[in-house]
Amino acid sequence: MNVEKMSPSEARALIRSNDWTRPTAGMASGFTQANLAILKKDLAFEFLLFCQRNPKPCPILDVTEPGSPVPRLVAPTADLRTDIPKYRIYEHGELTNEVDNITKYWNDDMVAFLIGCSFTFEQPLMNNGIPIRHIEENCNVPMYKTNIQTVKAGRFEGPMVVSMRPVAHRDVVRAVQVTSRFPSVHGAPVHIGDPSVIGINDVSKPDFGDSVSIRDNEVPVFWACGVTPQAIAMHVKPDIMITHAPGHMFITDKRDEDYSIL
Amino acid sequence: MNVEKMSPSEARALIRSNDWTRPTAGMASGFTQANLAILKKDLAFEFLLFCQRNPKPCPILDVTEPGSPVPRLVAPTADLRTDIPKYRIYEHGELTNEVDNITKYWNDDMVAFLIGCSFTFEQPLMNNGIPIRHIEENCNVPMYKTNIQTVKAGRFEGPMVVSMRPVAHRDVVRAVQVTSRFPSVHGAPVHIGDPSVIGINDVSKPDFGDSVSIRDNEVPVFWACGVTPQAIAMHVKPDIMITHAPGHMFITDKRDEDYSIL
């Protein structure tokens, strides 16, 4: 089974039938994968406003109509209740369950948000000869809470979470250029170099994900991370919030290059 | 009185005291001006979603908290009830009044949207030696309804409105590059050349604004226009909708370059 060469709809069918329950990295190569956050309608305007005010950490790819599980913009034949391999259920801010479909949790009050993910800019970095350390080391990208405040919207507020990729000095300028082309999937870095400037005391101890090695000829480069909106929504302790499980993303029909502005 | 050199807050104070009731072109030069649309809260989520789905015609610069007339992101000391020289009041889709402040119309149910305006990319075009015909001819930019459908959100749907600027053949590529740098104020063109391709039958008869001359060595270049969201909101015939009067924009504290991604 060559999941890399599958079309997005083939990959989603496999996931929907529970024949694929693992992380989605590498599936339907070249097509954009997205983070999921589902909230009740009464929080949806504030959350959408929060994302609109903080486009770097919260780049929205699609928002469903209230009650509809269909992301019409990015995958009109998909069903967000079944097409992700693993979901997490949070009640009052606490993780209460991990499930392979959310049919029994879904109701007409719900709005689903699909948020851009850094997978989309990692391939263009690699195409430019810039290796991605956490892929080389076969682990999760390291993520950190920072002292960079997001812009508040209603009840949503808190610090930005960033992801870090070590980049060789000779490649730093190119890494800025390449990721600047993708403003709707985090875009240009938010910081280059000394981690303490953005409130990170020990770069070897990420708050989420795994530590990766930084070599002598490299600097740590930090991008706004799609974990931010989930972390911030959690502070609000909504009655219910549903997300994808880390690494188990939603596969859209959009090509990565659709999100490049140049 | 040199309004060009004023700071944004000085310009807004002049407008607030009714000492300036004319169009805002050229005021507080270098600072971003914005379109205004005010709707009641019950339409706000759908309208925000519509704008999020149609970022080229509807690039949002700020959205106020429901009931607050303060655009905290782009001008935290401003008051949207008084700081625009001329407003239009629409009731059930009909223009019913034109006023110099909206204090008596404002209530705690209202949400104000500030939407990017092409003024922001015209200066960079001119800085690159690309003249702007409607400025040369001292008239309004020509605007056209097209056959390009926007992406529906709830009750909001309809065709995209575009603005047109004639560009010399030798400058077309540069015009694409320069405006691509500004994705949050309409960004790159939506069409270059033959107007009939996007459903415009007679380029000399714009649906809004004024006709401008197109010379032999020039092609018409079309950008998504900020009139789109107003035109589409009007179809919904909301109880009340308030906008700026054409050319009478809101002056933000942001510099045009703040909206450039490169």
Short mmCIF file of C-alpha atoms in Angstrom, two decimals:
data_model
loop_
_atom_site.label_atom_id
_atom_site.label_comp_id
_atom_site.label_asym_id
_atom_site.label_seq_id
_atom_site.Cartn_x
_atom_site.Cartn_y
_atom_site.Cartn_z
CA MET A 1 0.00 0.00 0.00
CA ASN A 2 1.69 3.17 -1.22
CA VAL A 3 0.04 5.85 0.92
CA GLU A 4 2.43 8.51 -0.35
CA LYS A 5 1.03 8.32 -3.89
CA MET A 6 -2.63 8.20 -2.83
CA SER A 7 -4.99 11.02 -3.71
CA PRO A 8 -6.34 12.94 -0.70
CA SER A 9 -9.78 11.33 -1.10
CA GLU A 10 -8.25 7.84 -1.24
CA ALA A 11 -6.23 8.55 1.89
CA ARG A 12 -9.33 9.87 3.69
CA ALA A 13 -11.37 6.80 2.63
CA LEU A 14 -8.69 4.56 4.15
CA ILE A 15 -8.82 6.58 7.37
CA ARG A 16 -12.62 6.71 7.41
CA SER A 17 -12.87 2.91 7.25
CA ASN A 18 -10.41 2.65 10.18
CA ASP A 19 -7.86 0.91 7.96
CA TRP A 20 -5.34 3.62 8.84
CA THR A 21 -5.03 4.77 12.46
CA ARG A 22 -1.42 5.98 12.46
CA PRO A 23 0.09 9.47 11.95
CA THR A 24 -0.49 11.01 8.53
CA ALA A 25 3.05 12.27 7.75
CA GLY A 26 3.93 11.31 4.19
CA MET A 27 0.39 10.40 3.09
CA ALA A 28 -0.90 11.92 -0.18
CA SER A 29 2.41 13.68 -0.70
CA GLY A 30 2.19 17.26 -1.99
CA PHE A 31 -1.27 17.83 -0.51
CA THR A 32 -1.79 20.12 2.45
CA GLN A 33 -2.45 18.67 5.89
CA ALA A 34 -4.20 20.68 8.59
CA ASN A 35 -4.70 20.95 12.34
CA LEU A 36 -8.29 20.58 13.63
CA ALA A 37 -10.09 22.45 16.40
CA ILE A 38 -13.83 22.03 16.98
CA LEU A 39 -15.72 24.36 19.30
CA LYS A 40 -19.36 25.12 20.00
CA LYS A 41 -20.93 27.90 18.02
CA ASP A 42 -21.10 30.30 20.99
CA LEU A 43 -17.27 30.43 21.06
CA ALA A 44 -16.80 30.35 17.28
CA PHE A 45 -16.88 34.09 16.57
CA GLU A 46 -14.35 34.87 19.31
CA PHE A 47 -12.09 32.04 18.20
CA LEU A 48 -12.29 33.09 14.55
CA LEU A 49 -11.52 36.66 15.62
CA PHE A 50 -8.57 35.42 17.67
CA CYS A 51 -7.21 33.57 14.64
CA GLN A 52 -7.81 36.57 12.41
CA ARG A 53 -5.83 38.75 14.84
CA ASN A 54 -3.02 36.23 15.09
CA PRO A 55 -2.54 34.93 11.56
CA LYS A 56 1.04 33.71 12.06
CA PRO A 57 0.27 31.12 14.77
CA CYS A 58 -3.36 30.61 13.67
CA PRO A 59 -3.52 30.52 9.86
CA ILE A 60 -7.06 29.41 9.05
CA LEU A 61 -7.53 27.23 5.98
CA ASP A 62 -11.25 26.55 6.41
CA VAL A 63 -14.12 26.99 8.86
CA THR A 64 -17.28 24.92 8.53
CA GLU A 65 -20.79 26.30 8.64
CA PRO A 66 -22.23 25.71 12.13
CA GLY A 67 -23.42 22.09 12.32
CA SER A 68 -21.76 21.02 9.06
CA PRO A 69 -18.82 18.58 9.27
CA VAL A 70 -17.88 19.34 5.63
CA PRO A 71 -14.89 21.62 4.95
CA ARG A 72 -16.28 22.92 1.68
CA LEU A 73 -13.29 25.06 0.76
CA VAL A 74 -10.49 22.59 1.17
CA ALA A 75 -12.17 19.15 0.86
CA PRO A 76 -15.84 19.27 -0.19
CA THR A 77 -16.22 15.44 -0.17
CA ALA A 78 -14.74 14.96 3.31
CA ASP A 79 -16.41 14.42 6.68
CA LEU A 80 -14.50 15.86 9.63
CA ARG A 81 -16.25 13.44 12.01
CA THR A 82 -14.53 10.38 10.53
CA ASP A 83 -11.68 11.42 8.25
CA ILE A 84 -8.93 11.89 10.84
CA PRO A 85 -7.16 8.81 12.26
CA LYS A 86 -7.25 9.93 15.87
CA TYR A 87 -9.10 12.65 17.75
CA ARG A 88 -8.78 14.06 21.25
CA ILE A 89 -11.80 15.05 23.31
CA TYR A 90 -11.30 17.82 25.87
CA GLU A 91 -14.03 18.59 28.41
CA HIS A 92 -13.63 21.71 30.60
CA GLY A 93 -9.99 21.89 29.49
CA GLU A 94 -9.15 18.28 30.44
CA LEU A 95 -8.30 15.50 27.99
CA THR A 96 -11.04 12.92 28.61
CA ASN A 97 -10.85 10.58 25.61
CA GLU A 98 -8.97 9.63 22.45
CA VAL A 99 -11.17 8.19 19.69
CA ASP A 100 -11.01 7.23 16.01
CA ASN A 101 -14.20 9.03 15.07
CA ILE A 102 -16.32 11.71 16.72
CA THR A 103 -19.75 10.81 15.37
CA LYS A 104 -21.24 10.45 18.84
CA TYR A 105 -19.77 13.78 20.05
CA TRP A 106 -20.83 15.83 17.01
CA ASN A 107 -23.91 18.03 17.15
CA ASP A 108 -25.54 20.88 15.26
CA ASP A 109 -23.95 23.46 17.54
CA MET A 110 -20.42 22.73 16.42
CA VAL A 111 -18.01 24.65 14.20
CA ALA A 112 -14.79 23.05 12.93
CA PHE A 113 -11.64 25.06 12.24
CA LEU A 114 -8.86 23.75 10.01
CA ILE A 115 -5.58 25.50 10.72
CA GLY A 116 -2.42 25.46 8.63
CA CYS A 117 0.44 23.22 9.67
CA SER A 118 4.19 23.53 9.20
CA PHE A 119 4.33 20.34 7.09
CA THR A 120 3.39 22.67 4.22
CA PHE A 121 6.56 24.77 4.41
CA GLU A 122 8.94 21.95 5.35
CA GLN A 123 8.82 20.38 1.89
CA PRO A 124 9.74 23.67 0.15
CA LEU A 125 12.61 24.10 2.66
CA MET A 126 13.87 20.61 1.77
CA ASN A 127 13.41 21.36 -1.94
CA ASN A 128 15.77 24.27 -1.34
CA GLY A 129 18.39 21.99 0.19
CA ILE A 130 17.60 22.98 3.78
CA PRO A 131 17.31 19.77 5.84
CA ILE A 132 14.69 19.44 8.60
CA ARG A 133 16.36 18.09 11.74
CA HIS A 134 13.33 16.48 13.40
CA ILE A 135 12.62 14.58 10.18
CA GLU A 136 16.28 13.47 10.04
CA GLU A 137 16.09 12.43 13.70
CA ASN A 138 12.66 10.83 13.20
CA CYS A 139 10.97 12.63 16.07
CA ASN A 140 8.47 15.42 16.70
CA VAL A 141 9.38 19.06 16.05
CA PRO A 142 10.42 20.81 19.30
CA MET A 143 7.88 23.43 20.46
CA TYR A 144 8.21 26.13 23.12
CA LYS A 145 6.04 28.60 24.99
CA THR A 146 7.43 32.11 24.50
CA ASN A 147 7.15 35.57 26.00
CA ILE A 148 5.53 36.78 22.76
CA GLN A 149 1.93 37.68 23.60
CA THR A 150 -0.81 36.94 21.12
CA VAL A 151 -3.41 39.63 20.46
CA LYS A 152 -6.41 39.03 22.73
CA ALA A 153 -9.90 38.41 21.31
CA GLY A 154 -12.75 38.06 23.79
CA ARG A 155 -11.86 35.24 26.18
CA PHE A 156 -8.93 34.03 24.08
CA GLU A 157 -5.47 35.24 25.13
CA GLY A 158 -2.04 33.94 26.06
CA PRO A 159 1.51 33.39 24.84
CA MET A 160 2.51 32.24 21.37
CA VAL A 161 3.91 28.74 20.97
CA VAL A 162 6.74 28.41 18.45
CA SER A 163 8.41 25.49 16.69
CA MET A 164 12.19 25.40 16.18
CA ARG A 165 14.31 24.13 13.31
CA PRO A 166 18.11 24.47 13.37
CA VAL A 167 19.32 26.10 10.13
CA ALA A 168 22.94 26.41 8.90
CA HIS A 169 24.19 30.02 8.83
CA ARG A 170 24.53 29.89 5.04
CA ASP A 171 20.84 28.89 4.69
CA VAL A 172 19.17 31.33 7.10
CA VAL A 173 18.37 34.03 4.55
CA ARG A 174 16.99 31.46 2.11
CA ALA A 175 14.86 29.89 4.87
CA VAL A 176 13.30 33.32 5.49
CA GLN A 177 12.63 33.80 1.79
CA VAL A 178 11.17 30.35 1.23
CA THR A 179 8.77 30.45 4.18
CA SER A 180 7.75 34.06 3.45
CA ARG A 181 6.08 32.67 0.33
CA PHE A 182 3.60 30.79 2.54
CA PRO A 183 1.89 33.39 4.76
CA SER A 184 -1.17 31.17 5.18
CA VAL A 185 0.83 28.34 6.77
CA HIS A 186 2.79 30.32 9.41
CA GLY A 187 4.95 32.26 6.94
CA ALA A 188 8.32 33.79 7.81
CA PRO A 189 10.07 32.99 11.11
CA VAL A 190 9.19 35.02 14.21
CA HIS A 191 12.74 34.87 15.59
CA ILE A 192 16.27 33.88 14.54
CA GLY A 193 19.04 33.04 17.03
CA ASP A 194 19.28 33.58 20.83
CA PRO A 195 16.26 31.74 22.31
CA SER A 196 16.31 33.82 25.52
CA VAL A 197 15.18 36.89 23.56
CA ILE A 198 11.75 35.29 23.19
CA GLY A 199 11.68 33.84 26.70
CA ILE A 200 13.06 30.35 26.02
CA ASN A 201 15.54 29.50 28.80
CA ASP A 202 16.73 26.11 27.63
CA VAL A 203 16.37 25.21 23.98
CA SER A 204 17.16 21.56 24.80
CA LYS A 205 13.97 21.32 26.87
CA PRO A 206 10.96 21.95 24.63
CA ASP A 207 7.51 22.37 26.21
CA PHE A 208 5.97 20.08 23.57
CA GLY A 209 7.47 17.60 21.10
CA ASP A 210 11.07 16.39 21.23
CA SER A 211 14.52 17.93 21.61
CA VAL A 212 16.69 17.95 18.48
CA SER A 213 20.43 18.54 18.10
CA ILE A 214 21.76 21.96 17.04
CA ARG A 215 25.17 21.79 15.36
CA ASP A 216 28.04 24.29 15.66
CA ASN A 217 27.39 25.91 12.28
CA GLU A 218 23.67 26.32 12.90
CA VAL A 219 21.31 28.80 14.55
CA PRO A 220 17.89 27.95 15.96
CA VAL A 221 15.13 29.47 13.83
CA PHE A 222 11.65 29.84 15.33
CA TRP A 223 8.31 29.82 13.53
CA ALA A 224 4.84 30.52 14.96
CA CYS A 225 3.24 27.15 15.72
CA GLY A 226 -0.27 25.81 15.11
CA VAL A 227 -0.36 24.42 18.65
CA THR A 228 -0.91 28.01 19.83
CA PRO A 229 -4.68 28.20 19.16
CA GLN A 230 -5.33 24.85 20.85
CA ALA A 231 -3.22 25.81 23.88
CA ILE A 232 -5.04 29.11 24.15
CA ALA A 233 -8.52 27.64 23.63
CA MET A 234 -7.76 25.19 26.42
CA HIS A 235 -7.29 28.06 28.90
CA VAL A 236 -10.89 29.08 28.27
CA LYS A 237 -11.89 25.56 29.43
CA PRO A 238 -14.77 25.16 26.98
CA ASP A 239 -17.46 22.56 27.85
CA ILE A 240 -16.17 20.58 24.91
CA MET A 241 -13.36 21.01 22.44
CA ILE A 242 -12.25 18.39 19.93
CA THR A 243 -8.86 18.36 18.21
CA HIS A 244 -6.82 15.96 16.09
CA ALA A 245 -4.28 13.87 18.04
CA PRO A 246 -0.72 15.17 17.46
CA GLY A 247 0.60 14.05 14.08
CA HIS A 248 -2.80 12.65 13.05
CA MET A 249 -3.78 15.44 10.70
CA PHE A 250 -6.61 16.17 8.28
CA ILE A 251 -5.59 15.71 4.62
CA THR A 252 -7.09 18.39 2.37
CA ASP A 253 -7.55 18.43 -1.42
CA LYS A 254 -5.33 21.52 -1.69
CA ARG A 255 -1.79 21.31 -2.99
CA ASP A 256 0.91 22.88 -0.84
CA GLU A 257 1.70 25.28 -3.67
CA ASP A 258 -1.90 26.58 -3.51
CA TYR A 259 -0.81 28.36 -0.30
CA SER A 260 2.24 30.00 -1.84
CA ILE A 261 1.73 33.63 -2.77
CA LEU A 262 4.78 33.80 -5.04
CA MET B 1 -2.76 73.08 7.26
CA ASN B 2 -0.50 70.30 5.97
CA VAL B 3 -2.71 67.25 6.33
CA GLU B 4 -0.22 65.08 4.46
CA LYS B 5 2.38 65.38 7.24
CA MET B 6 -0.07 64.88 10.10
CA SER B 7 0.16 61.86 12.33
CA PRO B 8 -2.83 59.49 12.11
CA SER B 9 -4.09 60.62 15.54
CA GLU B 10 -3.84 64.30 14.54
CA ALA B 11 -5.75 63.58 11.34
CA ARG B 12 -8.44 61.67 13.25
CA ALA B 13 -8.77 64.50 15.82
CA LEU B 14 -9.37 66.94 12.96
CA ILE B 15 -12.03 64.64 11.54
CA ARG B 16 -13.60 63.95 14.95
CA SER B 17 -14.10 67.69 15.58
CA ASN B 18 -15.78 68.02 12.15
CA ASP B 19 -12.98 70.31 10.94
CA TRP B 20 -12.36 67.92 8.05
CA THR B 21 -15.33 66.50 6.15
CA ARG B 22 -13.70 65.83 2.78
CA PRO B 23 -12.12 62.65 1.31
CA THR B 24 -9.04 61.38 3.13
CA ALA B 25 -6.74 60.70 0.16
CA GLY B 26 -3.29 62.10 0.95
CA MET B 27 -3.88 62.60 4.69
CA ALA B 28 -1.23 61.21 7.10
CA SER B 29 0.82 60.02 4.16
CA GLY B 30 2.41 56.56 4.57
CA PHE B 31 -0.24 55.38 7.01
CA THR B 32 -2.79 52.76 6.03
CA GLN B 33 -6.37 53.77 5.32
CA ALA B 34 -9.23 51.31 5.59
CA ASN B 35 -12.79 50.61 4.45
CA LEU B 36 -15.45 50.34 7.17
CA ALA B 37 -18.41 47.98 7.47
CA ILE B 38 -20.52 47.82 10.63
CA LEU B 39 -23.04 45.04 11.17
CA LYS B 40 -25.04 43.71 14.08
CA LYS B 41 -23.49 40.91 16.09
CA ASP B 42 -25.90 38.26 14.78
CA LEU B 43 -24.39 38.67 11.29
CA ALA B 44 -20.80 39.15 12.46
CA PHE B 45 -19.67 35.53 12.49
CA GLU B 46 -20.99 34.87 8.99
CA PHE B 47 -19.49 38.08 7.65
CA LEU B 48 -16.11 37.36 9.27
CA LEU B 49 -16.26 33.86 7.81
CA PHE B 50 -17.11 35.31 4.40
CA CYS B 51 -14.08 37.60 4.60
CA GLN B 52 -11.86 34.75 5.81
CA ARG B 53 -12.95 32.67 2.80
CA ASN B 54 -12.40 35.54 0.38
CA PRO B 55 -9.20 37.21 1.56
CA LYS B 56 -8.38 38.88 -1.76
CA PRO B 57 -11.51 41.07 -1.99
CA CYS B 58 -12.05 41.17 1.81
CA PRO B 59 -8.70 41.57 3.54
CA ILE B 60 -9.55 42.24 7.19
CA LEU B 61 -7.29 44.62 9.08
CA ASP B 62 -9.29 44.70 12.33
CA VAL B 63 -12.59 43.64 13.86
CA THR B 64 -13.87 45.26 17.03
CA GLU B 65 -15.19 43.38 20.04
CA PRO B 66 -19.02 43.44 19.92
CA GLY B 67 -20.18 46.83 21.25
CA SER B 68 -16.73 48.42 21.22
CA PRO B 69 -16.07 51.22 18.69
CA VAL B 70 -12.30 50.95 19.30
CA PRO B 71 -10.15 49.19 16.67
CA ARG B 72 -7.56 48.00 19.18
CA LEU B 73 -5.22 46.42 16.69
CA VAL B 74 -4.80 49.22 14.21
CA ALA B 75 -5.71 52.40 16.15
CA PRO B 76 -6.23 51.86 19.90
CA THR B 77 -6.96 55.56 20.58
CA ALA B 78 -9.57 55.94 17.84
CA ASP B 79 -13.35 55.90 17.98
CA LEU B 80 -15.04 54.48 14.90
CA ARG B 81 -18.26 56.39 15.69
CA THR B 82 -16.66 59.77 15.04
CA ASP B 83 -13.29 59.38 13.31
CA ILE B 84 -14.43 59.07 9.70
CA PRO B 85 -15.44 62.22 7.78
CA LYS B 86 -18.58 60.77 6.25
CA TYR B 87 -20.65 57.64 6.89
CA ARG B 88 -23.46 55.96 4.99
CA ILE B 89 -26.41 54.37 6.77
CA TYR B 90 -28.12 51.49 4.99
CA GLU B 91 -31.41 50.10 6.32
CA HIS B 92 -32.78 46.89 4.79
CA GLY B 93 -30.27 47.32 1.95
CA GLU B 94 -31.32 50.91 1.09
CA LEU B 95 -29.14 53.99 1.61
CA THR B 96 -31.18 56.09 4.06
CA ASN B 97 -28.75 58.69 5.35
CA GLU B 98 -25.26 60.19 5.07
CA VAL B 99 -23.86 61.57 8.33
CA ASP B 100 -20.61 62.87 9.83
CA ASN B 101 -20.81 60.72 12.95
CA ILE B 102 -22.77 57.64 13.92
CA THR B 103 -23.07 58.17 17.67
CA LYS B 104 -26.86 57.99 17.59
CA TYR B 105 -26.86 54.81 15.47
CA TRP B 106 -24.26 52.92 17.50
CA ASN B 107 -25.32 50.30 20.04
CA ASP B 108 -23.86 47.43 22.04
CA ASP B 109 -24.91 44.90 19.43
CA MET B 110 -22.59 46.23 16.76
CA VAL B 111 -19.33 44.90 15.35
CA ALA B 112 -17.10 47.04 13.12
CA PHE B 113 -14.92 45.57 10.37
CA LEU B 114 -11.96 47.47 8.92
CA ILE B 115 -11.02 46.15 5.50
CA GLY B 116 -7.86 46.84 3.54
CA CYS B 117 -7.95 49.35 0.70
CA SER B 118 -5.97 49.63 -2.50
CA PHE B 119 -4.47 52.99 -1.46
CA THR B 120 -1.92 50.83 0.38
CA PHE B 121 -0.52 49.20 -2.76
CA GLU B 122 -0.81 52.21 -5.06
CA GLN B 123 2.04 54.07 -3.35
CA PRO B 124 4.46 51.13 -3.75
CA LEU B 125 3.42 50.87 -7.43
CA MET B 126 4.21 54.57 -7.89
CA ASN B 127 7.50 54.12 -5.98
CA ASN B 128 8.33 51.52 -8.65
CA GLY B 129 7.67 53.99 -11.44
CA ILE B 130 4.25 52.58 -12.32
CA PRO B 131 1.81 55.50 -12.63
CA ILE B 132 -1.78 55.19 -11.40
CA ARG B 133 -4.14 56.44 -14.10
CA HIS B 134 -7.09 57.46 -11.90
CA ILE B 135 -4.75 59.54 -9.75
CA GLU B 136 -3.30 61.16 -12.91
CA GLU B 137 -6.84 61.80 -14.18
CA ASN B 138 -7.99 62.95 -10.73
CA CYS B 139 -11.02 60.66 -10.56
CA ASN B 140 -12.18 57.50 -8.81
CA VAL B 141 -10.71 54.11 -9.66
CA PRO B 142 -12.97 52.20 -12.12
CA MET B 143 -14.67 49.16 -10.55
CA TYR B 144 -16.56 46.30 -12.21
CA LYS B 145 -18.76 43.39 -11.25
CA THR B 146 -17.25 40.17 -12.63
CA ASN B 147 -18.22 36.57 -13.30
CA ILE B 148 -15.77 35.48 -10.58
CA GLN B 149 -17.87 34.00 -7.79
CA THR B 150 -16.84 34.58 -4.19
CA VAL B 151 -16.91 31.62 -1.81
CA LYS B 152 -20.27 31.59 0.01
CA ALA B 153 -20.49 31.82 3.80
CA GLY B 154 -23.92 31.53 5.38
CA ARG B 155 -26.13 34.21 3.82
CA PHE B 156 -23.23 36.02 2.15
CA GLU B 157 -22.59 35.21 -1.51
CA GLY B 158 -22.24 36.89 -4.88
CA PRO B 159 -19.78 38.05 -7.53
CA MET B 160 -16.41 39.63 -6.87
CA VAL B 161 -15.97 43.32 -7.65
CA VAL B 162 -12.59 44.28 -9.11
CA SER B 163 -10.75 47.56 -9.64
CA MET B 164 -8.78 48.24 -12.82
CA ARG B 165 -5.52 50.04 -13.44
CA PRO B 166 -3.99 50.25 -16.94
CA VAL B 167 -0.34 49.13 -16.82
CA ALA B 168 2.28 49.45 -19.59
CA HIS B 169 3.37 46.08 -21.03
CA ARG B 170 6.91 46.60 -19.73
CA ASP B 171 5.60 47.11 -16.15
CA VAL B 172 3.10 44.25 -15.87
CA VAL B 173 5.47 41.72 -14.33
CA ARG B 174 6.75 44.28 -11.82
CA ALA B 175 3.16 45.27 -10.91
CA VAL B 176 2.45 41.61 -10.06
CA GLN B 177 5.61 41.39 -7.96
CA VAL B 178 5.04 44.64 -6.08
CA THR B 179 1.41 43.93 -5.18
CA SER B 180 2.17 40.28 -4.26
CA ARG B 181 4.12 41.73 -1.31
CA PHE B 182 0.84 43.01 0.16
CA PRO B 183 -1.48 40.00 0.56
CA SER B 184 -3.42 41.72 3.34
CA VAL B 185 -4.44 44.64 1.12
CA HIS B 186 -5.75 42.71 -1.93
CA GLY B 187 -2.37 41.33 -3.03
CA ALA B 188 -1.57 40.23 -6.57
CA PRO B 189 -3.96 40.94 -9.47
CA VAL B 190 -6.83 38.53 -10.15
CA HIS B 191 -6.66 39.04 -13.93
CA ILE B 192 -4.43 40.62 -16.59
CA GLY B 193 -5.69 41.59 -20.05
CA ASP B 194 -8.92 40.73 -21.91
CA PRO B 195 -11.75 41.98 -19.65
CA SER B 196 -14.33 39.63 -21.24
CA VAL B 197 -12.58 36.63 -19.65
CA ILE B 198 -13.86 37.77 -16.25
CA GLY B 199 -17.26 38.86 -17.52
CA ILE B 200 -16.60 42.55 -18.17
CA ASN B 201 -18.23 43.46 -21.50
CA ASP B 202 -17.20 47.09 -21.79
CA VAL B 203 -14.16 48.28 -19.85
CA SER B 204 -15.11 51.90 -20.59
CA LYS B 205 -18.32 51.49 -18.55
CA PRO B 206 -17.41 50.67 -14.95
CA ASP B 207 -20.17 49.62 -12.53
CA PHE B 208 -18.74 51.91 -9.83
CA GLY B 209 -16.26 54.80 -9.94
CA ASP B 210 -15.08 56.49 -13.13
CA SER B 211 -13.82 55.41 -16.55
CA VAL B 212 -10.11 55.99 -17.20
CA SER B 213 -8.18 55.96 -20.48
CA ILE B 214 -6.19 52.89 -21.56
CA ARG B 215 -3.33 53.70 -23.91
CA ASP B 216 -2.06 51.60 -26.83
CA ASN B 217 0.95 50.25 -25.00
CA GLU B 218 -1.08 49.27 -21.92
CA VAL B 219 -3.13 46.34 -20.70
CA PRO B 220 -5.91 46.54 -18.12
CA VAL B 221 -4.89 44.86 -14.86
CA PHE B 222 -7.60 43.87 -12.38
CA TRP B 223 -7.32 43.58 -8.61
CA ALA B 224 -9.92 42.28 -6.13
CA CYS B 225 -11.74 45.30 -4.70
CA GLY B 226 -12.79 46.18 -1.15
CA VAL B 227 -16.22 47.21 -2.44
CA THR B 228 -17.00 43.47 -2.75
CA PRO B 229 -17.89 42.82 0.90
CA GLN B 230 -20.17 45.89 1.07
CA ALA B 231 -21.90 44.94 -2.18
CA ILE B 232 -22.43 41.40 -0.95
CA ALA B 233 -23.57 42.40 2.54
CA MET B 234 -26.14 44.67 0.90
CA HIS B 235 -27.78 41.69 -0.81
CA VAL B 236 -28.53 40.23 2.61
CA LYS B 237 -30.50 43.45 3.33
CA PRO B 238 -29.49 43.66 7.00
CA ASP B 239 -31.72 45.75 9.32
CA ILE B 240 -28.83 48.16 9.56
CA MET B 241 -25.41 48.37 8.01
CA ILE B 242 -23.06 51.34 8.30
CA THR B 243 -20.15 52.01 5.95
CA HIS B 244 -17.74 54.86 5.21
CA ALA B 245 -18.77 57.11 2.31
CA PRO B 246 -16.61 56.39 -0.78
CA GLY B 247 -13.18 58.00 -0.46
CA HIS B 248 -13.85 58.97 3.17
CA MET B 249 -11.71 56.31 4.79
CA PHE B 250 -10.58 55.43 8.29
CA ILE B 251 -6.92 56.35 8.95
CA THR B 252 -5.11 53.71 11.02
CA ASP B 253 -1.88 53.97 13.03
CA LYS B 254 -0.30 51.28 10.85
CA ARG B 255 2.29 52.09 8.23
CA ASP B 256 1.67 50.74 4.73
CA GLU B 257 4.90 48.75 5.01
CA ASP B 258 3.47 46.94 8.07
CA TYR B 259 1.28 45.05 5.56
CA SER B 260 4.14 44.02 3.32
CA ILE B 261 5.28 40.43 3.85
CA LEU B 262 8.58 40.92 2.04
#
